[in-house]
Each structure stands twice: as C-alpha cells, then as structure tokens.
Coordinates of C-alpha atoms in Angstrom, one line a residue:
M11 CA 79.8 291.8 40.3
H12 CA 81.2 290.3 37.2
N13 CA 79.3 287.1 37.8
V14 CA 76.0 289.1 38.2
K15 CA 76.5 290.9 34.9
K16 CA 77.3 287.6 33.2
G17 CA 74.1 286.1 34.6
L18 CA 72.0 289.0 33.4
Y19 CA 73.6 288.8 29.9
S20 CA 72.8 285.1 29.7
L21 CA 69.1 285.8 30.7
F22 CA 68.9 288.5 28.0
V23 CA 70.1 286.0 25.4
L24 CA 67.6 283.4 26.4
L25 CA 64.7 285.9 26.2
V26 CA 65.8 287.0 22.7
F27 CA 66.0 283.5 21.4
G28 CA 62.6 282.7 23.1
V29 CA 61.0 285.5 21.1
L30 CA 62.6 284.4 17.9
F31 CA 62.0 280.7 18.2
I32 CA 59.1 280.1 20.6
S33 CA 56.7 282.8 19.5
P34 CA 56.1 281.5 16.0
V35 CA 55.3 278.0 17.3
R36 CA 52.7 279.5 19.6
A37 CA 51.2 281.6 16.7
E38 CA 50.9 278.6 14.5
A39 CA 49.3 276.5 17.2
A40 CA 46.6 279.2 17.5
V41 CA 45.2 278.5 14.0
N42 CA 42.7 275.6 14.0
V43 CA 41.6 274.2 10.6
K44 CA 38.5 272.2 11.4
K45 CA 37.0 271.3 8.0
V46 CA 37.4 271.7 4.2
Q47 CA 34.3 271.4 2.0
V48 CA 33.8 271.6 -1.8
K49 CA 30.6 271.7 -3.9
S50 CA 30.0 271.3 -7.6
N51 CA 28.3 273.7 -10.0
Y52 CA 25.2 271.5 -10.0
G53 CA 24.4 268.5 -7.9
K54 CA 26.9 266.3 -6.1
I55 CA 29.2 265.8 -9.1
V56 CA 31.1 268.4 -11.1
H57 CA 29.8 268.3 -14.7
V58 CA 32.1 270.2 -17.1
A59 CA 32.1 270.2 -20.9
E60 CA 35.2 269.5 -23.0
G61 CA 37.1 272.8 -23.5
K62 CA 35.0 274.6 -21.0
K63 CA 35.4 275.5 -17.3
V64 CA 33.3 275.7 -14.2
K65 CA 34.1 277.2 -10.8
L66 CA 34.2 275.1 -7.6
T67 CA 32.7 276.4 -4.4
T68 CA 35.1 275.8 -1.6
T69 CA 34.5 276.4 2.1
V70 CA 37.2 276.2 4.9
T71 CA 36.0 276.2 8.5
V72 CA 39.0 277.7 10.5
T73 CA 39.8 279.8 13.6
P74 CA 40.7 282.5 13.5
N75 CA 38.4 283.0 10.4
K76 CA 40.9 285.0 8.2
A77 CA 41.3 285.0 4.5
A78 CA 45.0 283.9 4.9
N79 CA 43.9 280.9 6.9
R80 CA 41.3 279.8 4.3
K81 CA 43.7 279.3 1.4
V82 CA 43.6 275.9 -0.3
T83 CA 45.3 273.9 -3.0
Y84 CA 43.6 271.9 -5.8
K85 CA 44.8 268.7 -7.5
S86 CA 43.3 266.6 -10.2
S87 CA 43.6 262.8 -10.1
N88 CA 43.8 262.7 -14.0
T89 CA 44.9 265.8 -15.8
K90 CA 44.2 264.1 -19.2
V91 CA 40.5 264.2 -18.2
A92 CA 40.3 267.5 -16.3
K93 CA 42.6 270.1 -15.0
V94 CA 42.1 272.5 -12.1
T95 CA 43.5 276.0 -11.6
A96 CA 44.8 277.6 -8.4
A97 CA 41.6 279.7 -8.3
G98 CA 39.4 276.6 -8.3
Y99 CA 38.3 276.5 -12.0
V100 CA 37.9 272.9 -13.3
K101 CA 38.7 272.7 -17.0
G102 CA 37.3 269.8 -19.1
V103 CA 40.0 268.2 -21.3
S104 CA 38.4 265.0 -22.6
T105 CA 35.3 262.9 -21.8
G106 CA 35.7 260.7 -18.7
S107 CA 35.8 260.9 -14.9
C108 CA 38.3 261.8 -12.3
K109 CA 38.5 263.4 -8.8
I110 CA 39.6 266.8 -7.6
T111 CA 41.2 267.1 -4.1
V112 CA 41.0 270.3 -2.2
S113 CA 43.5 270.7 0.7
S114 CA 44.1 273.3 3.3
K115 CA 47.4 275.1 2.9
L116 CA 47.9 275.4 6.7
N117 CA 46.9 271.8 7.4
S118 CA 47.3 269.4 4.5
K119 CA 45.5 266.7 6.5
K120 CA 42.3 268.7 6.2
K121 CA 41.0 268.0 2.7
A122 CA 37.9 267.2 0.6
K123 CA 37.3 265.3 -2.7
I124 CA 34.7 265.7 -5.4
S125 CA 34.0 263.7 -8.5
V126 CA 34.3 265.3 -11.9
K127 CA 32.6 264.1 -15.1
V128 CA 33.7 265.6 -18.4
V129 CA 30.9 265.6 -21.0
K130 CA 30.2 266.8 -24.5
P131 CA 29.4 270.5 -24.7
V132 CA 25.8 271.6 -25.0
T133 CA 25.3 273.2 -28.4
K134 CA 21.6 274.1 -28.3
I135 CA 18.7 274.2 -25.9
E136 CA 15.2 274.5 -27.4
F137 CA 11.6 274.7 -26.1
D138 CA 8.6 273.3 -27.9
A139 CA 7.6 276.9 -28.6
A140 CA 9.3 280.3 -28.3
S141 CA 6.5 281.9 -26.5
G142 CA 3.2 281.2 -24.7
N143 CA 0.6 282.3 -22.3
V144 CA -0.6 281.4 -18.8
Y145 CA -3.4 282.8 -16.8
V146 CA -2.9 284.3 -13.3
G147 CA -2.6 281.4 -10.9
E148 CA -2.2 278.9 -13.7
T149 CA 0.9 276.6 -14.0
K150 CA 2.5 274.7 -16.8
T151 CA 5.7 272.9 -17.3
L152 CA 8.1 273.9 -20.1
K153 CA 9.6 271.0 -22.0
K154 CA 13.2 271.4 -23.3
T155 CA 15.3 269.6 -25.8
V156 CA 19.1 269.6 -25.3
T157 CA 21.5 269.0 -28.2
P158 CA 23.5 266.8 -28.5
S159 CA 21.0 264.2 -27.2
S160 CA 23.7 261.8 -25.9
G161 CA 26.9 262.5 -24.0
S162 CA 25.8 266.0 -22.8
F163 CA 24.7 267.1 -19.3
K164 CA 21.0 268.1 -19.8
S165 CA 20.3 269.7 -16.4
V166 CA 19.8 273.5 -16.5
V167 CA 19.3 276.4 -14.2
W168 CA 15.9 278.1 -14.5
S169 CA 15.2 281.7 -13.9
S170 CA 12.5 284.4 -14.4
S171 CA 13.2 287.9 -15.5
N172 CA 10.4 289.2 -13.3
K173 CA 9.3 287.1 -10.3
K174 CA 6.4 289.5 -9.6
I175 CA 4.9 288.4 -12.9
A176 CA 5.9 284.7 -13.1
T177 CA 8.0 282.2 -11.2
V178 CA 9.7 279.1 -12.4
S179 CA 10.8 276.0 -10.4
S180 CA 13.9 273.9 -10.7
S181 CA 11.9 271.5 -12.9
G182 CA 10.7 274.1 -15.3
K183 CA 7.2 274.6 -13.9
I184 CA 6.1 278.1 -14.4
K185 CA 3.3 279.9 -12.6
G186 CA 1.5 283.1 -13.5
V187 CA 1.6 285.6 -10.6
A188 CA 0.3 288.8 -12.0
A189 CA -0.7 290.2 -15.5
G190 CA 2.3 291.2 -17.6
S191 CA 5.2 289.7 -19.4
A192 CA 8.4 287.9 -18.3
T193 CA 11.2 285.9 -19.9
I194 CA 11.9 282.4 -18.6
T195 CA 15.5 281.2 -19.2
A196 CA 17.0 277.7 -19.1
K197 CA 20.8 277.9 -19.0
S198 CA 23.3 275.1 -19.2
V199 CA 25.6 274.5 -16.2
E200 CA 28.5 272.6 -17.6
G201 CA 30.4 275.7 -18.8
S202 CA 29.1 276.1 -22.4
G203 CA 26.9 279.1 -21.4
V204 CA 24.1 277.9 -23.8
A205 CA 20.6 279.1 -22.9
A206 CA 17.1 279.1 -24.2
K207 CA 14.5 281.9 -23.6
Y208 CA 10.8 281.6 -23.5
K209 CA 8.6 284.7 -23.8
L210 CA 5.7 284.4 -21.4
K211 CA 2.6 286.5 -21.1
V212 CA 0.5 286.2 -18.0
L213 CA -3.1 286.9 -18.7
T214 CA -6.0 288.1 -16.5
L215 CA -8.6 285.4 -15.9
D216 CA -11.2 287.1 -18.1
S217 CA -8.8 287.1 -21.2
V218 CA -9.8 285.5 -24.4
N219 CA -7.0 285.0 -27.0
I220 CA -6.7 284.4 -30.7
E221 CA -5.2 280.9 -30.5
S222 CA -4.5 280.4 -34.2
V223 CA -5.2 281.8 -37.7
E224 CA -5.1 279.6 -40.8
V225 CA -5.8 280.5 -44.5
L226 CA -7.8 277.5 -45.7
A227 CA -8.5 278.8 -49.2
P228 CA -8.2 282.0 -51.2
Q229 CA -11.6 283.2 -49.8
V230 CA -11.6 281.5 -46.3
V231 CA -9.7 282.3 -43.1
R232 CA -10.1 280.2 -40.0
V233 CA -9.8 281.8 -36.6
K234 CA -9.6 279.8 -33.3
L235 CA -10.1 281.3 -29.9
D236 CA -8.8 279.7 -26.7
K237 CA -12.2 280.3 -24.9
A238 CA -15.8 280.3 -26.2
L239 CA -17.0 283.8 -27.1
A240 CA -19.9 284.7 -29.4
L241 CA -18.7 287.1 -32.1
D242 CA -20.2 288.6 -35.3
A243 CA -18.6 289.5 -38.6
S244 CA -18.3 293.2 -37.7
Q245 CA -15.8 292.3 -34.8
F246 CA -13.2 290.8 -37.2
V247 CA -10.7 292.9 -39.1
V248 CA -8.8 291.0 -41.8
D249 CA -5.9 292.7 -43.6
G250 CA -3.2 291.4 -45.9
K251 CA 0.1 292.1 -47.6
R252 CA 2.1 290.4 -50.4
Y253 CA 5.6 290.5 -48.8
E254 CA 6.7 289.8 -45.2
A255 CA 8.6 293.1 -45.2
G256 CA 5.7 295.0 -46.5
S257 CA 2.8 296.8 -44.8
Y258 CA -0.8 295.6 -44.2
I259 CA -2.4 298.1 -46.6
H260 CA -5.3 295.9 -47.9
V261 CA -8.3 295.3 -45.8
F262 CA -10.5 292.4 -46.8
D263 CA -14.3 292.5 -46.6
V264 CA -15.7 289.8 -44.4
E265 CA -18.8 288.6 -46.3
K266 CA -20.0 286.1 -43.7
I267 CA -18.8 283.9 -40.8
R268 CA -19.5 280.3 -40.0
N269 CA -19.5 279.9 -36.2
Y270 CA -18.9 276.2 -35.2
D271 CA -18.7 276.3 -31.4
N272 CA -18.1 280.0 -30.4
R273 CA -14.4 279.1 -30.6
T274 CA -13.8 278.3 -34.2
Y275 CA -14.8 280.8 -36.9
D276 CA -14.5 280.5 -40.7
L277 CA -14.4 283.9 -42.3
T278 CA -15.6 284.0 -45.9
L279 CA -14.0 287.0 -47.7
A280 CA -15.8 288.9 -50.4
G281 CA -14.9 287.8 -53.9
N282 CA -13.4 291.2 -55.0
Y283 CA -10.0 290.2 -53.6
S284 CA -8.6 286.8 -52.7
V285 CA -5.6 285.7 -50.6
S286 CA -2.7 284.7 -52.9
E287 CA -0.4 281.9 -52.0
D288 CA 2.6 282.8 -49.8
S289 CA 1.1 286.2 -49.0
F290 CA 0.4 287.2 -45.4
V291 CA -2.9 287.7 -43.5
R292 CA -3.5 289.3 -40.2
V293 CA -6.7 289.0 -38.1
R294 CA -7.5 291.5 -35.4
I295 CA -10.3 291.3 -32.8
A296 CA -10.1 294.5 -30.7
S297 CA -13.2 293.6 -28.7
L298 CA -11.6 290.5 -27.0
P299 CA -11.7 291.0 -23.2
G300 CA -8.6 291.0 -21.0
N301 CA -4.9 291.4 -22.0
G302 CA -4.6 288.4 -24.3
T303 CA -3.6 288.1 -28.0
K304 CA -5.9 290.2 -30.0
S305 CA -4.0 290.2 -33.3
K306 CA -2.3 287.3 -35.1
K307 CA -0.7 286.9 -38.6
V308 CA -0.1 283.9 -40.8
Q309 CA 1.3 283.1 -44.2
A310 CA -1.0 281.5 -46.8
L311 CA 0.8 278.3 -47.7
Y312 CA -2.0 276.0 -48.7
I313 CA -0.1 272.9 -47.8
K314 CA -2.0 269.6 -47.8
S315 CA -1.9 267.4 -44.7
G316 CA -1.2 263.7 -44.7
T317 CA 0.9 261.7 -47.2
P318 CA 0.1 260.7 -50.8
K319 CA -1.3 257.2 -51.3
T320 CA 0.3 254.7 -53.6
L321 CA -0.7 255.2 -57.3
N322 CA -1.6 252.2 -59.3
W323 CA -0.9 252.5 -63.1
I324 CA -2.1 249.7 -65.3
Y325 CA -1.5 249.4 -69.0
E326 CA -1.0 247.0 -71.9
V327 CA 2.1 246.4 -74.0
G328 CA 2.2 249.0 -76.8
D329 CA 0.4 251.7 -74.8
E330 CA 1.7 255.2 -74.7
I331 CA 2.1 256.4 -71.1
E332 CA 1.7 260.0 -70.2
E333 CA 1.2 260.6 -66.5
T334 CA 1.5 263.7 -64.3
I335 CA 2.6 263.7 -60.7
D336 CA 1.9 266.9 -58.7
L337 CA 3.3 267.0 -55.2
S338 CA 3.5 270.8 -55.0
G339 CA 0.4 270.9 -52.8
Y340 CA 2.4 269.2 -50.0
C341 CA 5.3 271.6 -50.4
T342 CA 6.4 275.1 -49.8
G343 CA 7.5 277.1 -52.8
D344 CA 9.3 275.5 -55.8
V345 CA 9.8 271.7 -56.0
A346 CA 12.6 269.5 -57.2
Y347 CA 11.7 265.9 -58.1
D348 CA 13.7 262.7 -58.0
V349 CA 12.7 259.3 -59.2
A350 CA 14.1 256.0 -58.0
G351 CA 13.5 252.6 -59.6
L352 CA 12.0 253.7 -62.9
V353 CA 12.4 251.5 -66.0
D354 CA 14.4 252.9 -69.0
A355 CA 11.4 252.9 -71.2
L356 CA 9.9 255.8 -69.2
K357 CA 11.4 259.3 -69.1
C358 CA 10.8 262.1 -66.7
R359 CA 10.7 265.8 -67.2
N360 CA 9.8 268.7 -64.9
V361 CA 6.9 270.9 -66.1
G362 CA 6.6 273.8 -63.7
N363 CA 6.1 272.2 -60.2
T364 CA 4.9 268.9 -61.7
L365 CA 6.6 265.8 -63.0
M366 CA 5.7 264.3 -66.3
I367 CA 6.4 260.6 -66.8
S368 CA 6.0 259.3 -70.4
G369 CA 7.1 256.6 -72.8
K370 CA 5.9 253.5 -74.6
M371 CA 5.8 250.1 -72.8
E372 CA 7.2 247.3 -75.0
A373 CA 7.4 244.7 -72.2
T374 CA 5.2 243.3 -69.6
L375 CA 5.5 244.2 -65.9
T376 CA 3.7 242.3 -63.1
G377 CA 4.1 245.1 -60.6
L378 CA 7.1 247.5 -60.8
E379 CA 7.3 249.7 -57.7
F380 CA 9.1 253.0 -57.9
L381 CA 9.3 256.1 -55.8
V382 CA 8.9 259.8 -56.7
S383 CA 10.3 262.2 -54.2
A384 CA 9.7 266.0 -54.1
T385 CA 11.9 268.4 -52.1
D386 CA 10.8 271.9 -51.5
E387 CA 12.6 275.2 -50.8
M388 CA 12.5 274.6 -47.1
G389 CA 14.2 271.2 -47.4
S390 CA 11.0 269.3 -46.6
K391 CA 10.5 266.1 -48.6
V392 CA 7.4 264.2 -49.6
T393 CA 7.3 260.8 -51.4
Q394 CA 4.8 259.3 -53.8
P395 CA 4.9 255.5 -54.3
V396 CA 3.8 254.3 -57.7
R397 CA 3.1 250.7 -58.8
L398 CA 3.1 250.0 -62.5
C399 CA 1.6 246.9 -64.2
V400 CA 1.8 246.2 -67.9
G401 CA -0.2 243.3 -69.4
S402 CA -0.2 241.7 -72.8
E403 CA -2.3 239.3 -74.9
T404 CA -0.8 236.4 -73.1
M405 CA -0.4 237.9 -69.6
V406 CA -3.0 239.3 -67.2
V407 CA -2.0 241.9 -64.6
A408 CA -4.2 243.3 -61.8
A409 CA -4.2 246.3 -59.5
A410 CA -6.3 247.6 -56.6
D411 CA -6.4 250.7 -54.5
T412 CA -7.0 250.8 -50.7
V413 CA -10.7 251.4 -50.0
T414 CA -12.6 252.4 -46.9
M415 CA -16.0 250.8 -45.9
L416 CA -18.1 251.7 -42.9
T417 CA -19.5 249.2 -40.4
G418 CA -23.3 248.8 -40.6
I419 CA -23.5 250.7 -43.9
H420 CA -24.6 248.6 -46.9
T421 CA -22.6 248.9 -50.1
Q422 CA -23.8 247.6 -53.5
A423 CA -20.8 248.1 -55.7
M424 CA -17.7 249.8 -54.5
P425 CA -15.0 249.9 -57.2
F426 CA -11.9 248.0 -56.0
A427 CA -9.9 245.8 -58.5
V428 CA -9.1 246.2 -62.2
A429 CA -7.2 244.1 -64.7
K430 CA -5.5 244.4 -68.1
G431 CA -4.2 241.9 -70.7
G432 CA -5.6 238.6 -72.0
S433 CA -9.0 238.8 -73.6
G434 CA -10.0 241.9 -71.7
K435 CA -12.8 239.9 -69.9
Y436 CA -12.3 238.9 -66.3
S437 CA -13.8 237.4 -63.2
F438 CA -12.5 238.4 -59.8
V439 CA -12.3 236.5 -56.6
A440 CA -10.8 237.5 -53.2
T441 CA -9.8 236.0 -49.9
G442 CA -9.3 237.8 -46.6
L443 CA -12.3 240.1 -47.0
P444 CA -14.0 241.6 -43.9
I445 CA -17.0 239.6 -42.5
G446 CA -20.1 240.6 -44.4
V447 CA -18.3 241.8 -47.5
I448 CA -18.2 239.9 -50.9
M449 CA -16.4 240.7 -54.1
N450 CA -18.6 241.0 -57.2
E451 CA -17.4 239.3 -60.4
D452 CA -16.5 242.7 -61.9
G453 CA -14.0 243.4 -59.0
S454 CA -16.2 245.7 -57.0
L455 CA -17.1 245.1 -53.3
A456 CA -20.6 244.7 -51.9
G457 CA -22.2 244.0 -48.5
E458 CA -22.2 245.3 -44.9
A459 CA -18.8 245.2 -43.2
V460 CA -18.6 243.9 -39.6
G461 CA -15.6 244.7 -37.3
A462 CA -13.5 247.8 -37.7
G463 CA -9.9 247.3 -38.7
E464 CA -7.6 247.0 -41.7
Y465 CA -7.8 243.8 -43.8
D466 CA -5.1 242.6 -46.3
V467 CA -7.1 241.1 -49.2
V468 CA -5.7 238.8 -51.9
I469 CA -7.4 239.4 -55.2
T470 CA -7.3 237.1 -58.2
A471 CA -8.2 238.3 -61.7
I472 CA -9.0 235.4 -64.1
D473 CA -9.3 235.7 -67.9
K474 CA -12.8 234.5 -68.7
E475 CA -11.6 233.0 -72.0
D476 CA -8.5 231.2 -70.6
N477 CA -8.5 230.5 -66.9
T478 CA -4.7 229.7 -67.1
R479 CA -4.2 233.4 -67.5
A480 CA -4.6 235.0 -64.1
A481 CA -3.0 237.6 -61.8
N482 CA -2.9 238.1 -58.1
V483 CA -2.6 241.4 -56.2
T484 CA -2.8 242.3 -52.5
A485 CA -4.6 245.4 -51.3
S486 CA -6.1 246.8 -48.1
V487 CA -9.8 247.2 -47.1
K488 CA -10.1 249.6 -44.2
V489 CA -13.3 249.2 -42.1
A490 CA -14.2 252.1 -39.9
D491 CA -17.1 253.0 -37.6
P492 CA -19.4 255.6 -39.2
R493 CA -19.8 259.2 -38.2
K494 CA -22.8 261.1 -39.4
I495 CA -22.9 264.5 -41.1
I496 CA -26.3 266.2 -41.5
G497 CA -27.5 269.6 -42.6
S498 CA -29.5 271.6 -45.1
V499 CA -28.8 273.2 -48.4
T500 CA -30.4 276.6 -49.3
D501 CA -29.8 279.4 -51.8
E502 CA -28.9 283.0 -50.9
E503 CA -32.6 283.8 -50.3
G504 CA -33.0 280.9 -47.9
K505 CA -35.0 278.7 -50.2
I506 CA -34.4 274.9 -50.1
V507 CA -32.2 273.3 -52.8
T508 CA -33.1 269.8 -53.9
G509 CA -30.6 267.6 -55.7
A510 CA -27.5 269.4 -54.6
A511 CA -24.4 267.2 -54.5
V512 CA -22.7 267.1 -51.1
T513 CA -19.2 265.7 -51.2
C514 CA -16.7 265.0 -48.3
I515 CA -13.1 264.3 -49.0
N516 CA -10.8 263.1 -46.2
V517 CA -7.9 265.6 -46.2
T518 CA -5.4 262.9 -45.0
D519 CA -5.9 260.1 -47.4
G520 CA -8.4 261.4 -50.1
T521 CA -11.2 259.0 -49.3
E522 CA -14.4 260.4 -50.8
F523 CA -18.0 260.2 -49.5
S524 CA -21.0 261.8 -51.3
T525 CA -24.8 262.2 -51.3
T526 CA -27.5 264.6 -52.5
S527 CA -30.0 266.8 -50.8
D528 CA -33.6 265.5 -50.7
A529 CA -36.9 267.2 -51.4
N530 CA -36.7 269.0 -48.1
G531 CA -33.3 270.4 -48.9
T532 CA -31.7 268.3 -46.2
Y533 CA -28.9 265.7 -46.5
S534 CA -27.2 263.1 -44.4
L535 CA -24.2 260.9 -45.0
F536 CA -21.8 258.7 -43.1
V537 CA -18.0 259.1 -43.1
E538 CA -15.2 257.7 -41.0
E539 CA -13.7 259.8 -38.2
G540 CA -11.3 262.4 -39.5
S541 CA -10.9 265.9 -41.1
Y542 CA -12.8 266.7 -44.3
D543 CA -13.1 269.3 -47.0
I544 CA -16.9 269.4 -47.6
W545 CA -18.9 271.2 -50.2
A546 CA -22.4 271.4 -51.6
R547 CA -22.8 272.2 -55.3
Y548 CA -25.8 272.7 -57.6
Q549 CA -25.2 273.8 -61.2
N550 CA -22.9 276.9 -60.9
Y551 CA -23.7 277.5 -57.2
E552 CA -21.7 276.2 -54.3
D553 CA -20.6 276.5 -50.7
R554 CA -17.6 274.9 -48.9
V555 CA -16.1 274.2 -45.6
Y556 CA -12.5 273.2 -45.2
N557 CA -10.5 270.9 -43.0
L558 CA -13.4 270.2 -40.6
A559 CA -12.9 267.6 -37.9
V560 CA -15.7 265.0 -37.7
S561 CA -15.5 262.9 -34.5
S562 CA -17.7 260.5 -32.6
G563 CA -20.4 263.1 -32.1
G564 CA -20.8 263.8 -35.9
R565 CA -21.4 267.3 -37.3
Q566 CA -24.2 269.5 -38.6
I567 CA -23.2 271.7 -41.5
D568 CA -25.7 273.9 -43.3
F569 CA -24.8 275.2 -46.7
Q570 CA -26.0 278.4 -48.4
L571 CA -25.2 278.3 -52.1
K572 CA -24.0 281.3 -54.1
Q573 CA -22.5 281.7 -57.5

C-alpha cells in the first residue's frame, strides 16, 4: 500500500512539472511568423528630410493573427544618417543613405529591409498660377516648382477637395467632372508637410470667360475673352478706384469699342475721367453665358515691354553734355538709379524718376561704354547701355544705331551712321551689308534687302579733308519679312481724311514705320512682325490703338479721328 501511494505521488509530480515546462513550449510552437514586409511613404525608397520624420508601413503575416504576435523591432544601419523609433518613425539626421531593418519580435529570423535616403527639406511648392479654369470633361496638367531645386525630393501626393467636381491623377492631371469649384493640393511626402493649393473652377461647356483685362492708356482698356462672342459697348461696365483697399465708386463711360476678332475688345473711355497710374480698374460683363469669370480687375501700371536699346551719344571736345535717361516707363513706382563705368568728367543727379547726366568733355573718347541701372519699388531692375564718343579737330569718331529693313521693300535713304570731329565733312563706307543694300556717302542706307536675318556691319567714317583721320564702328542691320497693315482714316462724321500721318512703333525695340493716308482716305504700310502702338493724326485730331500684334496675316485697322 505504501508503494502504491509512493507511485501515485510520483505521477502527480510528473504531471505538475509537465504543465509547468511542457505547456509553454507547445504554446510557442503554435505561433507561426510567415513574413515581415515594410513599405515607404512614397515609392520603393523611404525619402525623409533632414530634421523631419515619416512613418513606415509594416505588415507581419502570422498565425494566430494577434496584435501581440505582430510586434516588430526597428534598426538603422547608420544612425548618423537616419534614426528609427520603436513606433516605426524614420527621422532624418543628415543627407545620405542607409537601411532600416524590421524584425519580428517572436522570430528574429523573419525580417525585411528598406533603403532610406535623407534629403534637404522642401521649403516651397508653387504652381505657375494660383487658380484657373477647366471645362466639364476637359483635362489639363498642373506644373509645379519645388524649392530647393536640387537635393530635395520633388514627388508629391495630389488630392482634390471635391472629386464630384474635379479629379486629379498621381501626375497632376486634373479633369473637370461637374460645374463648381474645387481645390487641388500637391503635398510633399518627405516629412516637411509643405503643400501648394490650386483653386479650380469647372465651367459648363457654354461658358465664356473674361480672360484678361489690361489698361493700355489713360483712356483705353483692353478686354480679352477666352471664346469668341460678339458684344457691344452697352454690355461692358467699367468702374475704378484709386486705392486697393477702396471701393469701386466711379463708373467710366464707354465711348466706343474696337472689336478685333470677337475675342479682343479695346474700350475707349469718355474723356471726362481718365485712369490714373497705379489705380485699379474692374470690368464686368454680366451677359456672358455660363458660370465663367464675368468680372476681373487690374492695376493700371503702364509698364513698357521689351528692354531699352543701346544709346549712342556723340560729341566733340569742349561740348557741354546734358542728357536725360528715363527708365521709369519700364518700372513700377519710384526708381533708384545706379551708373557703372562713367568717366569723372560727367556727373549724375536724380530728377524725379529720371537721371540727368551732365558735364563738359575735355578729352576724346573712341567709344566709352557704361551702364545705367534702374531698380523699382518691387525690386525689378532694368538696364540701359550707353556708348559715348567724343571727337576733336584731330580725331574722328563714329556711331550707328541698330536699324531694321524689310525684304522686298525699297529704301532710298535710311539714317544709319553719324560722325564727329575732324573737318566735319565725311564719307562713309561699310562692309557686311545685307545683299541688295548699299551705304550712301552720307551714312544712310539704300536699296532692297534680300534674306531675313541680323547682319553685323563694319562702318568707316573718313574725313573728306584728311583721309588719315577715320573711325570704325560696328552696328547691326536687321532684315525682316514684311507684314502689311492697311485701313482707312475718317473723321467723326465718317468723312475721309487725306494726308493723315499713320505711325507704327514697335513696343519691344522702338522701331518706327510711318506713312500717310491717300486721296481716298486709305493707307497701307509694311512693318516687321511684332506688337505695335499705332496712331493716325491730322492736325489736332487723332485716334490710337495700343500693343497690337501684327503677324504673318497682317492687320486691318480703321481710324476715326477726334479732337
């Protein structure tokens, strides 16, 4: 009996130890970690900015699928480049590359690795415009600029605030779905959180928009539509205000409109009130169909396009120089001038928004080049090159401006080269002229140019009384294919005007072309392709158009003169 009890006791002990030691082994063996996977915030590589952090996406395939069985550890191969927290946040330390290893806590043999690249933080994302339109069913791709341009990760995540109005693809291609408004966002993915927003309006297919408004002159406002639509003066409302924070309390009278193509309209305002510089103008067209832009405002800046051409100043020793340079037309607001390379004999002073350069030249100069710079209130800068020549009784100097000739158009005497010094009597010769063009002895050009292009011409001015006194100068002759402008000139009653001067000035380089109206009140002239200010004038009567593009098809512009 004693032996039986002893045997039962031994069995009891074995069962207890079996529960204590064998059961855990069986429980552990029941967990099966199959795979560990890790993904980046964008693409196959983790991109994270210095000083920023991004979250890894980790997946553990395990049975049984319990949270306790999915726990992992993270380790960086180079903590001087990137660190990683226990929660899976990768922190950028310094630019460079490393790897992050993710391991299962229950089975360290199950792991995954992912590459990390630490980049410079994105500081700004910009679109070409802050807002825009598309029509229902239309698509367009937004172009973005990421700053800094080098060293940053430029990929972004795109999103739409209302997918029922507009959608956007992973490449920034937006599509209008239904009429309404939505905001398209491009957001950085490297932890900086920088984003750009684009305000989008989706238009019905019948919509016509005011595309732009520009104040061309104190009495002329240009309105452009995005589709052709015939309008009359009564459909335009033009109002203005002096200050941006003010209210539009003045309504301009639209005296007449000039309709170029049912898309571009020049509105001439009645002379009782003009648009002052820096003030604001708003144009409203309530009758435009659809849900497009029916009102648009603009500030009257009156800034010239293009860049100033080189000025040629030519004098003789002993002459008093008094020249004015005015670059305010290229600038916004007040202007500060700076001059580089000027001789000590000449002094500068600001007079309003102009620069006065004066002094007496006591020495010869064969061609001093200096640069006048003007910086406006907005920080924009424009430069004016100047070339100064000073001759004497014993030295001849020469200068020439760039000129434009038209192919197939005969020129009898186009002013080109001038000289100073010596006897004051010169003969001019030139090499490098376009085919069909000659230089007259007085420095003018004549002939019919062949072959469009720009020609560098070397001009020699020779003193007629002493041919040892001569000067060389190089200048350009530009040859362009002609574009024709035709039209009529009448008075306010519609009667023809004979002998009216019609002048075209290229708004980019200042080249001038002119003619007069004939006995029938019509005119025609040839210009090079470009944009022009054109006006007809007879005595105290005139009519103008501004910044008008003349292309291969030419233009017809009819003028009605008024005082």
